[in-house]
Backbone as CSV, one residue per row, in Angstrom:
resi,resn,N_x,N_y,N_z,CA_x,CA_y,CA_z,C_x,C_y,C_z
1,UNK,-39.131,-52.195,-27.916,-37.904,-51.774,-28.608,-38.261,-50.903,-29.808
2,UNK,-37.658,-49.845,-30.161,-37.920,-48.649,-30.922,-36.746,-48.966,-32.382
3,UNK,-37.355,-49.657,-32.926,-36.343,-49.953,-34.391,-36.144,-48.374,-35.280
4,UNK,-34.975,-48.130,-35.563,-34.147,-46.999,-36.164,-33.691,-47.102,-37.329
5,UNK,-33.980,-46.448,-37.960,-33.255,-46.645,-39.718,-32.418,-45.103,-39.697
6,UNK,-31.339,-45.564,-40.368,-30.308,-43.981,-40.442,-30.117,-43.646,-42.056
7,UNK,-30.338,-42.548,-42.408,-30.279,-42.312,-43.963,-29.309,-40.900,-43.423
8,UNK,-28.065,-41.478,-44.015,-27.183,-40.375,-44.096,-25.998,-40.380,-45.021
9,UNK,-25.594,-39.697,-45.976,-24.599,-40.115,-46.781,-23.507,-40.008,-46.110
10,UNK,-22.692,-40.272,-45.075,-21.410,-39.534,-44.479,-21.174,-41.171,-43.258
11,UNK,-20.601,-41.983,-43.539,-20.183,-43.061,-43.232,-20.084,-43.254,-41.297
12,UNK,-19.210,-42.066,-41.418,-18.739,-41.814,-40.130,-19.849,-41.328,-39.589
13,UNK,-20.893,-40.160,-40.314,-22.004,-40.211,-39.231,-22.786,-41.167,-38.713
14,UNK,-23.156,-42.367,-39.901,-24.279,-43.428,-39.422,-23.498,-43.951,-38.279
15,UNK,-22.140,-44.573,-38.429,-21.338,-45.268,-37.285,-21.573,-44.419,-36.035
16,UNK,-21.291,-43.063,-35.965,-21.239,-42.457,-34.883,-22.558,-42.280,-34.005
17,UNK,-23.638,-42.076,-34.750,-24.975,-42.359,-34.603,-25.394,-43.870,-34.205
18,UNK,-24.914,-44.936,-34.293,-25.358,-45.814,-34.377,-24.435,-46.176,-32.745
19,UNK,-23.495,-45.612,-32.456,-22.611,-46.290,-31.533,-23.858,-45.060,-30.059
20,UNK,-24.230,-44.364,-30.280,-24.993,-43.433,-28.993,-26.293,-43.783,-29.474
21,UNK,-27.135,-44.129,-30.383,-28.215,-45.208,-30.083,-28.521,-46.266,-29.653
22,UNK,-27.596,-47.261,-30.091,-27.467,-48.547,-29.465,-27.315,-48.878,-27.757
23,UNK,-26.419,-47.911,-27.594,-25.898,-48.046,-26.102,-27.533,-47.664,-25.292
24,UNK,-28.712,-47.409,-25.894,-29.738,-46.909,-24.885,-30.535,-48.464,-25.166
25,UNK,-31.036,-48.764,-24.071,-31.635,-50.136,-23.598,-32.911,-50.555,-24.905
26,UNK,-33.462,-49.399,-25.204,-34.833,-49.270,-25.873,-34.524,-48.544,-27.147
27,UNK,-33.712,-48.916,-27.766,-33.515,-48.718,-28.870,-32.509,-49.540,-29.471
28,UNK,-32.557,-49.672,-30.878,-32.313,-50.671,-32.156,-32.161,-49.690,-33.370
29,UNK,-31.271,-50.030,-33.871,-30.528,-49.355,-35.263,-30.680,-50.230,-36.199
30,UNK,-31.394,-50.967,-36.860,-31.620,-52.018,-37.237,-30.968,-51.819,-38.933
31,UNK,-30.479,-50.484,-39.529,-29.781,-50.457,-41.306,-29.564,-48.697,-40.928
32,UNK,-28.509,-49.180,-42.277,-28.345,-47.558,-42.996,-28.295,-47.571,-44.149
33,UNK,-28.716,-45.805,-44.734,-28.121,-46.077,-45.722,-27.792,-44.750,-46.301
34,UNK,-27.093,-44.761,-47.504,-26.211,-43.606,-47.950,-27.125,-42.861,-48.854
35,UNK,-28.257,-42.853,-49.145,-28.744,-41.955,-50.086,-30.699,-41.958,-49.417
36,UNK,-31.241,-40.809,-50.313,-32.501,-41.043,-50.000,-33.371,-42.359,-50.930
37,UNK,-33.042,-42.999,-52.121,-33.411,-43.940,-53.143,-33.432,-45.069,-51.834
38,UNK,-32.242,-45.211,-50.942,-31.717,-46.385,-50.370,-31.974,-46.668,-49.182
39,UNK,-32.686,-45.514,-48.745,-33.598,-45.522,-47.761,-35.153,-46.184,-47.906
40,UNK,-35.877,-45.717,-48.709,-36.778,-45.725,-49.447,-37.291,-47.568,-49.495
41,UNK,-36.259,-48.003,-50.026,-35.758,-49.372,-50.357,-35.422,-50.123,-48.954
42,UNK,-34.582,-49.693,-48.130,-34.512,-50.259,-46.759,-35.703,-50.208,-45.806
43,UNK,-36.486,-49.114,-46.016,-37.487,-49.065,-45.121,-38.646,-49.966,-45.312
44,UNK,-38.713,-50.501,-47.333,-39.827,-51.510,-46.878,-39.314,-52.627,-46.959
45,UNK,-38.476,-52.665,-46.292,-37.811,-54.253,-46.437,-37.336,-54.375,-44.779
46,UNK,-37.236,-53.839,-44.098,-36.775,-53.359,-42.565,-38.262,-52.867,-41.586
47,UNK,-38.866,-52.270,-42.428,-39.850,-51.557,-41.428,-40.170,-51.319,-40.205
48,UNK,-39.283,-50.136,-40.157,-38.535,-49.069,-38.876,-39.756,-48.396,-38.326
49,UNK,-39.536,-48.677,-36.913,-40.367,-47.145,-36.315,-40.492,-46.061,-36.405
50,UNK,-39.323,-45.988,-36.854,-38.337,-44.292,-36.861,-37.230,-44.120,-37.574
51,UNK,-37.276,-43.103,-38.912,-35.935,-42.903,-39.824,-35.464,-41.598,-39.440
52,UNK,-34.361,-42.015,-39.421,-33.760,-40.188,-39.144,-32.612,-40.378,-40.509
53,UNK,-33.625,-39.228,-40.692,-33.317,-38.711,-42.188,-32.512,-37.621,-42.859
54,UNK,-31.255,-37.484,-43.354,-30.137,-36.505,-43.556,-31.171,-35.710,-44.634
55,UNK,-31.014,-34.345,-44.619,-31.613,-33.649,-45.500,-31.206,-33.442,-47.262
56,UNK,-29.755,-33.179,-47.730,-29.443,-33.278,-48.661,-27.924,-34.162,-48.815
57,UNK,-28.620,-34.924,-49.647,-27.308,-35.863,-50.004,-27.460,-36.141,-51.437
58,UNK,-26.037,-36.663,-51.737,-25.617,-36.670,-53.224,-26.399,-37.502,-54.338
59,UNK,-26.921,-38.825,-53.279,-27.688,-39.523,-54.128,-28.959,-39.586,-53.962
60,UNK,-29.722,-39.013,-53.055,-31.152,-38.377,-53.363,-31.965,-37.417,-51.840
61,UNK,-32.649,-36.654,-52.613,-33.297,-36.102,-51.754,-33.657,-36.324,-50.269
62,UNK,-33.031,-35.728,-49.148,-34.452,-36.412,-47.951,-35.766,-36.155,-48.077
63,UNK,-35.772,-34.886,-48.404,-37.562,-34.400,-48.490,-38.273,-35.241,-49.164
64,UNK,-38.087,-35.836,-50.312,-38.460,-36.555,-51.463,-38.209,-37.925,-50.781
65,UNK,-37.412,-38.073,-50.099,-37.743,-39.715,-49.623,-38.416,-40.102,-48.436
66,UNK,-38.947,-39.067,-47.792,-39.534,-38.787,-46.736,-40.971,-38.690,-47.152
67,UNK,-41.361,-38.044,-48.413,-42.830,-38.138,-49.020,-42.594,-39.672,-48.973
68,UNK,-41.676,-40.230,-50.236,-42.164,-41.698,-50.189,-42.675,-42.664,-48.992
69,UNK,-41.479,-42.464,-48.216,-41.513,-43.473,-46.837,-42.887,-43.413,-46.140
70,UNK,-43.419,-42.135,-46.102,-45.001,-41.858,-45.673,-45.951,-42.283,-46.677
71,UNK,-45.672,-42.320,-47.610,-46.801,-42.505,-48.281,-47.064,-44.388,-48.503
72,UNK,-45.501,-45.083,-48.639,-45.711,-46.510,-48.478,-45.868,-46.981,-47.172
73,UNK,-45.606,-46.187,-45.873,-45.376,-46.714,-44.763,-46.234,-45.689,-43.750
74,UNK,-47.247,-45.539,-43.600,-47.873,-44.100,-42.871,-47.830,-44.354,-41.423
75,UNK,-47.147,-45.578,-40.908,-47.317,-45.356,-39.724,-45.771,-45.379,-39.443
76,UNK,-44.724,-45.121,-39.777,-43.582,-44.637,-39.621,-43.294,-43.478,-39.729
77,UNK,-42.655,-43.124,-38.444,-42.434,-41.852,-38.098,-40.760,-41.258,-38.600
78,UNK,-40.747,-39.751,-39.311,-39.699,-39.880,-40.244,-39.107,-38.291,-39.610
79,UNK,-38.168,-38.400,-38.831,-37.390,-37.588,-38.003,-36.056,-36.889,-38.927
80,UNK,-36.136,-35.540,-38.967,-34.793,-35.289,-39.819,-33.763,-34.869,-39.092
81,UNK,-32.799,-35.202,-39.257,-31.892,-34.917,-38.546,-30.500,-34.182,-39.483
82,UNK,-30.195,-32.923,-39.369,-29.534,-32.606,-40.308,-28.741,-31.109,-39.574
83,UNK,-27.795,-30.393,-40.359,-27.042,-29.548,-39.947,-27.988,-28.421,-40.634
84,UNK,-28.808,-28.185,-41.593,-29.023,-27.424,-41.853,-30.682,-26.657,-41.180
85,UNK,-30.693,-25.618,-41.193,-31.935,-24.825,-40.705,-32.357,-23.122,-41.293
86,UNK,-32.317,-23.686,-42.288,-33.159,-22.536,-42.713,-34.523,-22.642,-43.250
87,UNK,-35.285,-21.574,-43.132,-36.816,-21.314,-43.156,-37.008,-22.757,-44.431
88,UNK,-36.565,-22.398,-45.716,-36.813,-23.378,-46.526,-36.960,-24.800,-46.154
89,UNK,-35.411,-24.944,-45.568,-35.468,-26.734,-45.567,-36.243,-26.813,-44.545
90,UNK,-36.780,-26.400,-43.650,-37.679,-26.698,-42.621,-39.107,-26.754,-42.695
91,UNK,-39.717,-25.711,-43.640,-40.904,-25.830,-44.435,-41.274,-26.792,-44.872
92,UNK,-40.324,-27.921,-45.818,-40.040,-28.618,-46.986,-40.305,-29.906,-46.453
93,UNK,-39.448,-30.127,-45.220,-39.559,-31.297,-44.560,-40.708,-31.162,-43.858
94,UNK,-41.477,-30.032,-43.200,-42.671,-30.270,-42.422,-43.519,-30.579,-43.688
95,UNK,-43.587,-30.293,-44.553,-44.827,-30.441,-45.434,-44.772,-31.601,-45.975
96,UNK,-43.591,-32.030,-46.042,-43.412,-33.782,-46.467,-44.053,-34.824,-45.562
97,UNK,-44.298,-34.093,-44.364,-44.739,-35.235,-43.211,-43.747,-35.376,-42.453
98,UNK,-42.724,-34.216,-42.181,-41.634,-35.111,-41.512,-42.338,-35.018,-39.771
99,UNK,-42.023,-35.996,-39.013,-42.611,-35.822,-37.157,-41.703,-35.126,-36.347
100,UNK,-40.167,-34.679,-36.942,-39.664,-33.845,-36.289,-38.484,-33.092,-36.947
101,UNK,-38.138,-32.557,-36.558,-36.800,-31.424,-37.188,-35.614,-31.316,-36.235
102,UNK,-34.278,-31.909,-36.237,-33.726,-32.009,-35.445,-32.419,-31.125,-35.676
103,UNK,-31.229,-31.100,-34.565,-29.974,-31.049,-35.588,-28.889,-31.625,-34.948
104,UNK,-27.697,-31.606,-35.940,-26.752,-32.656,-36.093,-26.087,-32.347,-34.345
105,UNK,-26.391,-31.115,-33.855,-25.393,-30.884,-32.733,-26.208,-30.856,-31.597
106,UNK,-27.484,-31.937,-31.670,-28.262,-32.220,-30.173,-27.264,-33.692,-29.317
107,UNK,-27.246,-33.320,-28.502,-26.779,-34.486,-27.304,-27.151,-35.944,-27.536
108,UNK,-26.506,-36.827,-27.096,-26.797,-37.965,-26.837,-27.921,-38.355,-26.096
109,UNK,-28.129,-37.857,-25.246,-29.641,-38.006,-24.514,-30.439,-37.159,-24.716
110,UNK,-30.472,-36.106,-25.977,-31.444,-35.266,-26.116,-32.099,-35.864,-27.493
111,UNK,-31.624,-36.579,-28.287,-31.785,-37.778,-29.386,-32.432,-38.484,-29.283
112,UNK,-31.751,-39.438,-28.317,-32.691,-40.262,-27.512,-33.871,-40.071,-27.538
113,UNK,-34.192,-39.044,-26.577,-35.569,-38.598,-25.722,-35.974,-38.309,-27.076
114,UNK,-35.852,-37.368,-28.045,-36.610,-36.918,-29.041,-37.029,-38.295,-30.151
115,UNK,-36.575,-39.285,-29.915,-36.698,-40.629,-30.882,-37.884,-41.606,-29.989
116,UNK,-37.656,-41.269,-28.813,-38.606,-41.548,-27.659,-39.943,-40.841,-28.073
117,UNK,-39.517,-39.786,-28.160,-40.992,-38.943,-28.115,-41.643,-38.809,-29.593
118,UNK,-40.708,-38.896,-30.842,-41.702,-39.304,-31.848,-42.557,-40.730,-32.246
119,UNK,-41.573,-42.123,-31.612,-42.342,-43.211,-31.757,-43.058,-42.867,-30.745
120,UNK,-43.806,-41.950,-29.800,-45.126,-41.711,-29.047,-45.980,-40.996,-29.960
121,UNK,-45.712,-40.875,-31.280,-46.230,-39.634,-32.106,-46.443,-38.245,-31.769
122,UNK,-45.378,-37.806,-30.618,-45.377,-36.556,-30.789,-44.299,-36.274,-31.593
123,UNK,-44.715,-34.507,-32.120,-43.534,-33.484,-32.825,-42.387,-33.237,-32.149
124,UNK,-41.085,-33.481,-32.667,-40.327,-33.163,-31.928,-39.317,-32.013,-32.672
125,UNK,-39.131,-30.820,-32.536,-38.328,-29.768,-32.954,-37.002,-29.237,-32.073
126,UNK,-35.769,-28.930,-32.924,-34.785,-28.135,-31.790,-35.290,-26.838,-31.766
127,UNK,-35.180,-26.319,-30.946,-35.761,-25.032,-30.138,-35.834,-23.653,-31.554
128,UNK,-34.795,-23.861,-32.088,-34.257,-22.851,-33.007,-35.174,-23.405,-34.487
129,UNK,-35.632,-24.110,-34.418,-36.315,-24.963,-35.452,-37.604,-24.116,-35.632
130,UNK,-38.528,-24.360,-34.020,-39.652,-24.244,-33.241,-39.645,-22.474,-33.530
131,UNK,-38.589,-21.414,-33.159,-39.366,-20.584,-33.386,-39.145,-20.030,-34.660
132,UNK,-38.579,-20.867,-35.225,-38.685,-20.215,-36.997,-39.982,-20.492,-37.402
133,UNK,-40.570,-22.018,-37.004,-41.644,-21.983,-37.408,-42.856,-21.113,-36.767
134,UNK,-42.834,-20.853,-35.419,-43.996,-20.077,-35.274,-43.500,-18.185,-35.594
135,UNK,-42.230,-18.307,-36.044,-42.319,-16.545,-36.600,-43.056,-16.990,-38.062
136,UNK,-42.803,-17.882,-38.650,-43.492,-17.986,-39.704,-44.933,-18.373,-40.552
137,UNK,-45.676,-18.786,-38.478,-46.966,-18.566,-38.889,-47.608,-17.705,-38.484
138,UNK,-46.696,-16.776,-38.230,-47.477,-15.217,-37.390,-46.951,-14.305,-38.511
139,UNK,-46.429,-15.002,-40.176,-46.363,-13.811,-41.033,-45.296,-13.166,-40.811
140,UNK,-44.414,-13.297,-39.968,-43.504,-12.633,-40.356,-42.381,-13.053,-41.272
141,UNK,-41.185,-12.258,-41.202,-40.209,-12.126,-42.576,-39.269,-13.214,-41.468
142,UNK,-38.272,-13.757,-42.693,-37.684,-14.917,-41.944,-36.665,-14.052,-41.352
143,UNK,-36.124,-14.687,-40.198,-35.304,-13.874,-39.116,-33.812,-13.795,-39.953
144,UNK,-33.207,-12.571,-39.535,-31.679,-12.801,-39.777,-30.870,-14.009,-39.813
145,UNK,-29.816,-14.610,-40.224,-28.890,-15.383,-40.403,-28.357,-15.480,-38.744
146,UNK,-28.194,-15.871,-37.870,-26.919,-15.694,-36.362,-26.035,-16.743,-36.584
147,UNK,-24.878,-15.987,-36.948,-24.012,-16.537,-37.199,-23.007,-16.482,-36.253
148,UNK,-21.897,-17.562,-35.658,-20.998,-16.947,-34.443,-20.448,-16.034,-35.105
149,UNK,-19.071,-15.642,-33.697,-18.555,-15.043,-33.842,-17.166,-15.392,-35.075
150,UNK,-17.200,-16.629,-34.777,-15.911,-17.381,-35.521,-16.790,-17.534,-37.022
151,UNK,-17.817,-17.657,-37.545,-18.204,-18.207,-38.370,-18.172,-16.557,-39.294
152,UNK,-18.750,-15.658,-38.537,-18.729,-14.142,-38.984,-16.796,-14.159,-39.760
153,UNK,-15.784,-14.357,-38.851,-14.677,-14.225,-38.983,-14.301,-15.158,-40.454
154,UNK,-14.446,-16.344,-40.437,-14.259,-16.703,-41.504,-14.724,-16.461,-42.558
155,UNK,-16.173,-15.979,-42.903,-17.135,-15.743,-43.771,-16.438,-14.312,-44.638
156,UNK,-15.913,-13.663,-43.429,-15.072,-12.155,-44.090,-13.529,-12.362,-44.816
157,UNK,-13.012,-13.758,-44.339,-12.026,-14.082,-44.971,-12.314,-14.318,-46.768
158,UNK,-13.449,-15.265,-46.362,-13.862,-15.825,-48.003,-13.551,-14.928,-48.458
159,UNK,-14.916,-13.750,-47.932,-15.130,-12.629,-48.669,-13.902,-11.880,-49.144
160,UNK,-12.323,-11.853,-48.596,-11.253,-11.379,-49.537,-10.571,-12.072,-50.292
161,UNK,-11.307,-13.324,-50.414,-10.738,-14.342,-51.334,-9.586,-15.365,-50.828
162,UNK,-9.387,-15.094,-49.160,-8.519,-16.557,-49.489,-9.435,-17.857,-49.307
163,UNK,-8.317,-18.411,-49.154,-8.295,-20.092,-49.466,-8.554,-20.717,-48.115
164,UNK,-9.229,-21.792,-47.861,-9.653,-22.861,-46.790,-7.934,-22.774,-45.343
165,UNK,-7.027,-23.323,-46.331,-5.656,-23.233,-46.229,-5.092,-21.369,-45.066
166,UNK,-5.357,-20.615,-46.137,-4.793,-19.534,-45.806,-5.751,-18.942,-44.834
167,UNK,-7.170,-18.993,-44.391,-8.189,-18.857,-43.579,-7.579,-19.422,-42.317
168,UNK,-7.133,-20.674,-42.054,-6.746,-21.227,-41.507,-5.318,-20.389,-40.090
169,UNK,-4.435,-20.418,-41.609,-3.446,-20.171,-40.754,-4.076,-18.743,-40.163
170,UNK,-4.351,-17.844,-40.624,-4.593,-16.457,-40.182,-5.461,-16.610,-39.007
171,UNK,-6.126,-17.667,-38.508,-7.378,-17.428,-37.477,-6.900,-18.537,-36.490
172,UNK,-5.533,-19.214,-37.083,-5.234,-20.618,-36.075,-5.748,-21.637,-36.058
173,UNK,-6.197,-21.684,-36.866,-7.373,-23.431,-36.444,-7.173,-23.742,-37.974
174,UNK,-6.931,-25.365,-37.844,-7.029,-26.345,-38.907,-7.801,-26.025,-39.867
175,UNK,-7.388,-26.319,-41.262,-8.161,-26.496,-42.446,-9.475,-27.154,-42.128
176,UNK,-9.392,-28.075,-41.442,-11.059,-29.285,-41.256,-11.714,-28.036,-40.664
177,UNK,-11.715,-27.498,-39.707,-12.238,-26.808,-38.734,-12.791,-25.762,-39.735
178,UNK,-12.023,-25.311,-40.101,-12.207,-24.381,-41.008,-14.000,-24.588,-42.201
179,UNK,-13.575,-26.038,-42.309,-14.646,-26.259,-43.549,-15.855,-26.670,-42.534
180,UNK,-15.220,-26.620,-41.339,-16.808,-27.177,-40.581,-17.707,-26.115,-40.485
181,UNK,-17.102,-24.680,-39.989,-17.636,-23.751,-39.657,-18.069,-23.192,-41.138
182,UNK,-17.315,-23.493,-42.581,-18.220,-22.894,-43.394,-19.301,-23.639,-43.769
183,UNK,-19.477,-25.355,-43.212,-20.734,-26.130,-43.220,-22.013,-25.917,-42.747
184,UNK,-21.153,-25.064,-41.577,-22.300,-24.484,-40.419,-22.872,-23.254,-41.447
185,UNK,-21.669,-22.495,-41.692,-22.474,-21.035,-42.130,-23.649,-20.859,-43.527
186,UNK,-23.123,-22.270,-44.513,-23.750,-22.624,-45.718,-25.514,-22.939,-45.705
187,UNK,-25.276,-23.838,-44.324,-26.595,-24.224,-43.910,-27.424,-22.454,-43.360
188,UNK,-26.913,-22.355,-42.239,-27.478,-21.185,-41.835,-28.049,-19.619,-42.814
189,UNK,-27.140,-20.091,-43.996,-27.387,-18.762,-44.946,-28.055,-20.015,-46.177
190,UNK,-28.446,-20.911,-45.867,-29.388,-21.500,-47.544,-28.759,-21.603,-48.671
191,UNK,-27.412,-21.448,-48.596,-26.837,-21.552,-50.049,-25.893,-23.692,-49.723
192,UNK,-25.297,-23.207,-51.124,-24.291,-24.314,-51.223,-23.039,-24.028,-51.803
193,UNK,-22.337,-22.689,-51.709,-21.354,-22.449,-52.145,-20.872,-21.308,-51.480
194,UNK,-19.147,-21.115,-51.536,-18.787,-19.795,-51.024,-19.034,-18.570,-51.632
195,UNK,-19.604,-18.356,-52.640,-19.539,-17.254,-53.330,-21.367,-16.874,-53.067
196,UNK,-22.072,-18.002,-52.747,-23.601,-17.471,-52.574,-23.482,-17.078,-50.769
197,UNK,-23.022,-17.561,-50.281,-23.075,-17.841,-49.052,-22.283,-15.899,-48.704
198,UNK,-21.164,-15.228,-49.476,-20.917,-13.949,-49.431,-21.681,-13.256,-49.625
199,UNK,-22.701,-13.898,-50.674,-23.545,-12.518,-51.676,-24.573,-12.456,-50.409
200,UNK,-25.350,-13.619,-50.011,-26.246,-13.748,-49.123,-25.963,-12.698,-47.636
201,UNK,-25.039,-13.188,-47.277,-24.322,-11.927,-46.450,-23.893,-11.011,-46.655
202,UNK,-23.722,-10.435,-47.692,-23.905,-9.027,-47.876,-25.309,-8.724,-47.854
203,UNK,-26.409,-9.307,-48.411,-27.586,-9.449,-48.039,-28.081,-8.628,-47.300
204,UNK,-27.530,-9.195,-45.678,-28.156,-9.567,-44.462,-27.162,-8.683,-43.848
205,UNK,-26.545,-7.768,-44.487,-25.359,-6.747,-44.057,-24.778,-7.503,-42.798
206,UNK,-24.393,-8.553,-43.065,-23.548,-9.495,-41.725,-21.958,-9.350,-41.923
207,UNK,-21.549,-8.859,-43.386,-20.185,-8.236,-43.134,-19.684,-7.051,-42.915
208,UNK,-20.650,-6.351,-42.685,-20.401,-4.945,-42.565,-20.012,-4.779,-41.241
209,UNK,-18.800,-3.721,-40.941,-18.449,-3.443,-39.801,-18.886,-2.342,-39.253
210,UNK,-20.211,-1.783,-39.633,-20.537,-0.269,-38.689,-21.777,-0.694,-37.638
């Protein structure tokens, strides 16, 4: 049995996570918790095979609790699992020791298998992870932003200044929806705000229409 620790600040994710782990024969969810401090703290009191670890949350670092967890626990394997992927946070967490780089929108049985395959101590990366890292040990410059098509669309809304609300009605889709896709685009462009997340794309001339 493959014991699981979940460090995620977002309630509904650990539950949701915890309800498509459990259901697999060979695996155990055994805690969660809402910050990286509280992880840290659960893991030597639990001592998990495997943490899958949210990257930034309000009450502490993953990267930083991911050094710890390795350094008190070296034979626990510390899997991140997160929405974000850019060159940085992916660097950050490999150099912490993390055993794999995941993201929030892999499958139920692609989780699995990858939680499978790090308590075997292999690396486990999403594909888009994998070749950031090998463009980045062949020296090259970090790749463009790919952003959808919908995420492009909203990103140009910001950019004239409306509102979550008024984005919304103009493109048809719910306010939530709305903030998901700028969750997506925040991660993908390295910032944490709408106004870096424009400048950045102007950047990367991703609003330009020629």
């Amino acid at each position: 049995m493959i014991r699981i620790l979940l460090v995620d600040d977002h309630p509904v994710v650990r539950e949701g996570l915890r309800g498509m782990l459990d259901v697999q024969p060979d695996l155990d969810v055994v805690g969660g918790a809402s910050s990286g401090p509280e992880g840290v703290a659960l893991c030597a009191r639990l001592k998990p095979d495997i943490v899958l670890m949210d990257l930034r949350m309000p009450g502490g670092d993953g990267v930083e609790a991911t050094r710890q967890i390795l350094a008190a626990h070296p034979a626990t394997r510390v899997v991140v699992l997160t929405t974000y992927e850019t060159d940085r946070d992916i660097l950050r967490a490999v150099e912490a020791g993390a055993a794999g780089y995941l993201l929030k929108d892999a499958s139920s049985g692609d989780l699995a298998d990858s939680i499978r395959a790090a308590a075997r101590g292999e690396t486990v990366l999403a594909p888009t992870v994998a070749a950031a890292l090998v463009s980045r040990l062949r020296g090259g410059e970090p790749d463009r932003p790919q952003l959808s098509q919908r995420e492009l669309e909203v990103l140009r809304l910001v950019a004239e200044g409306c509102t979550n609300s008024e984005i919304g009605r103009r493109l048809f889709i719910g306010e939530s929806t709305v903030k998901t896709h700028l969750l997506r685009t925040f991660g993908k462009l390295g910032v944490s705000d709408r106004t870096a997340a424009v400048t950045r794309a102007m950047q990367f001339r991703l609003l330009s229409t020629d």
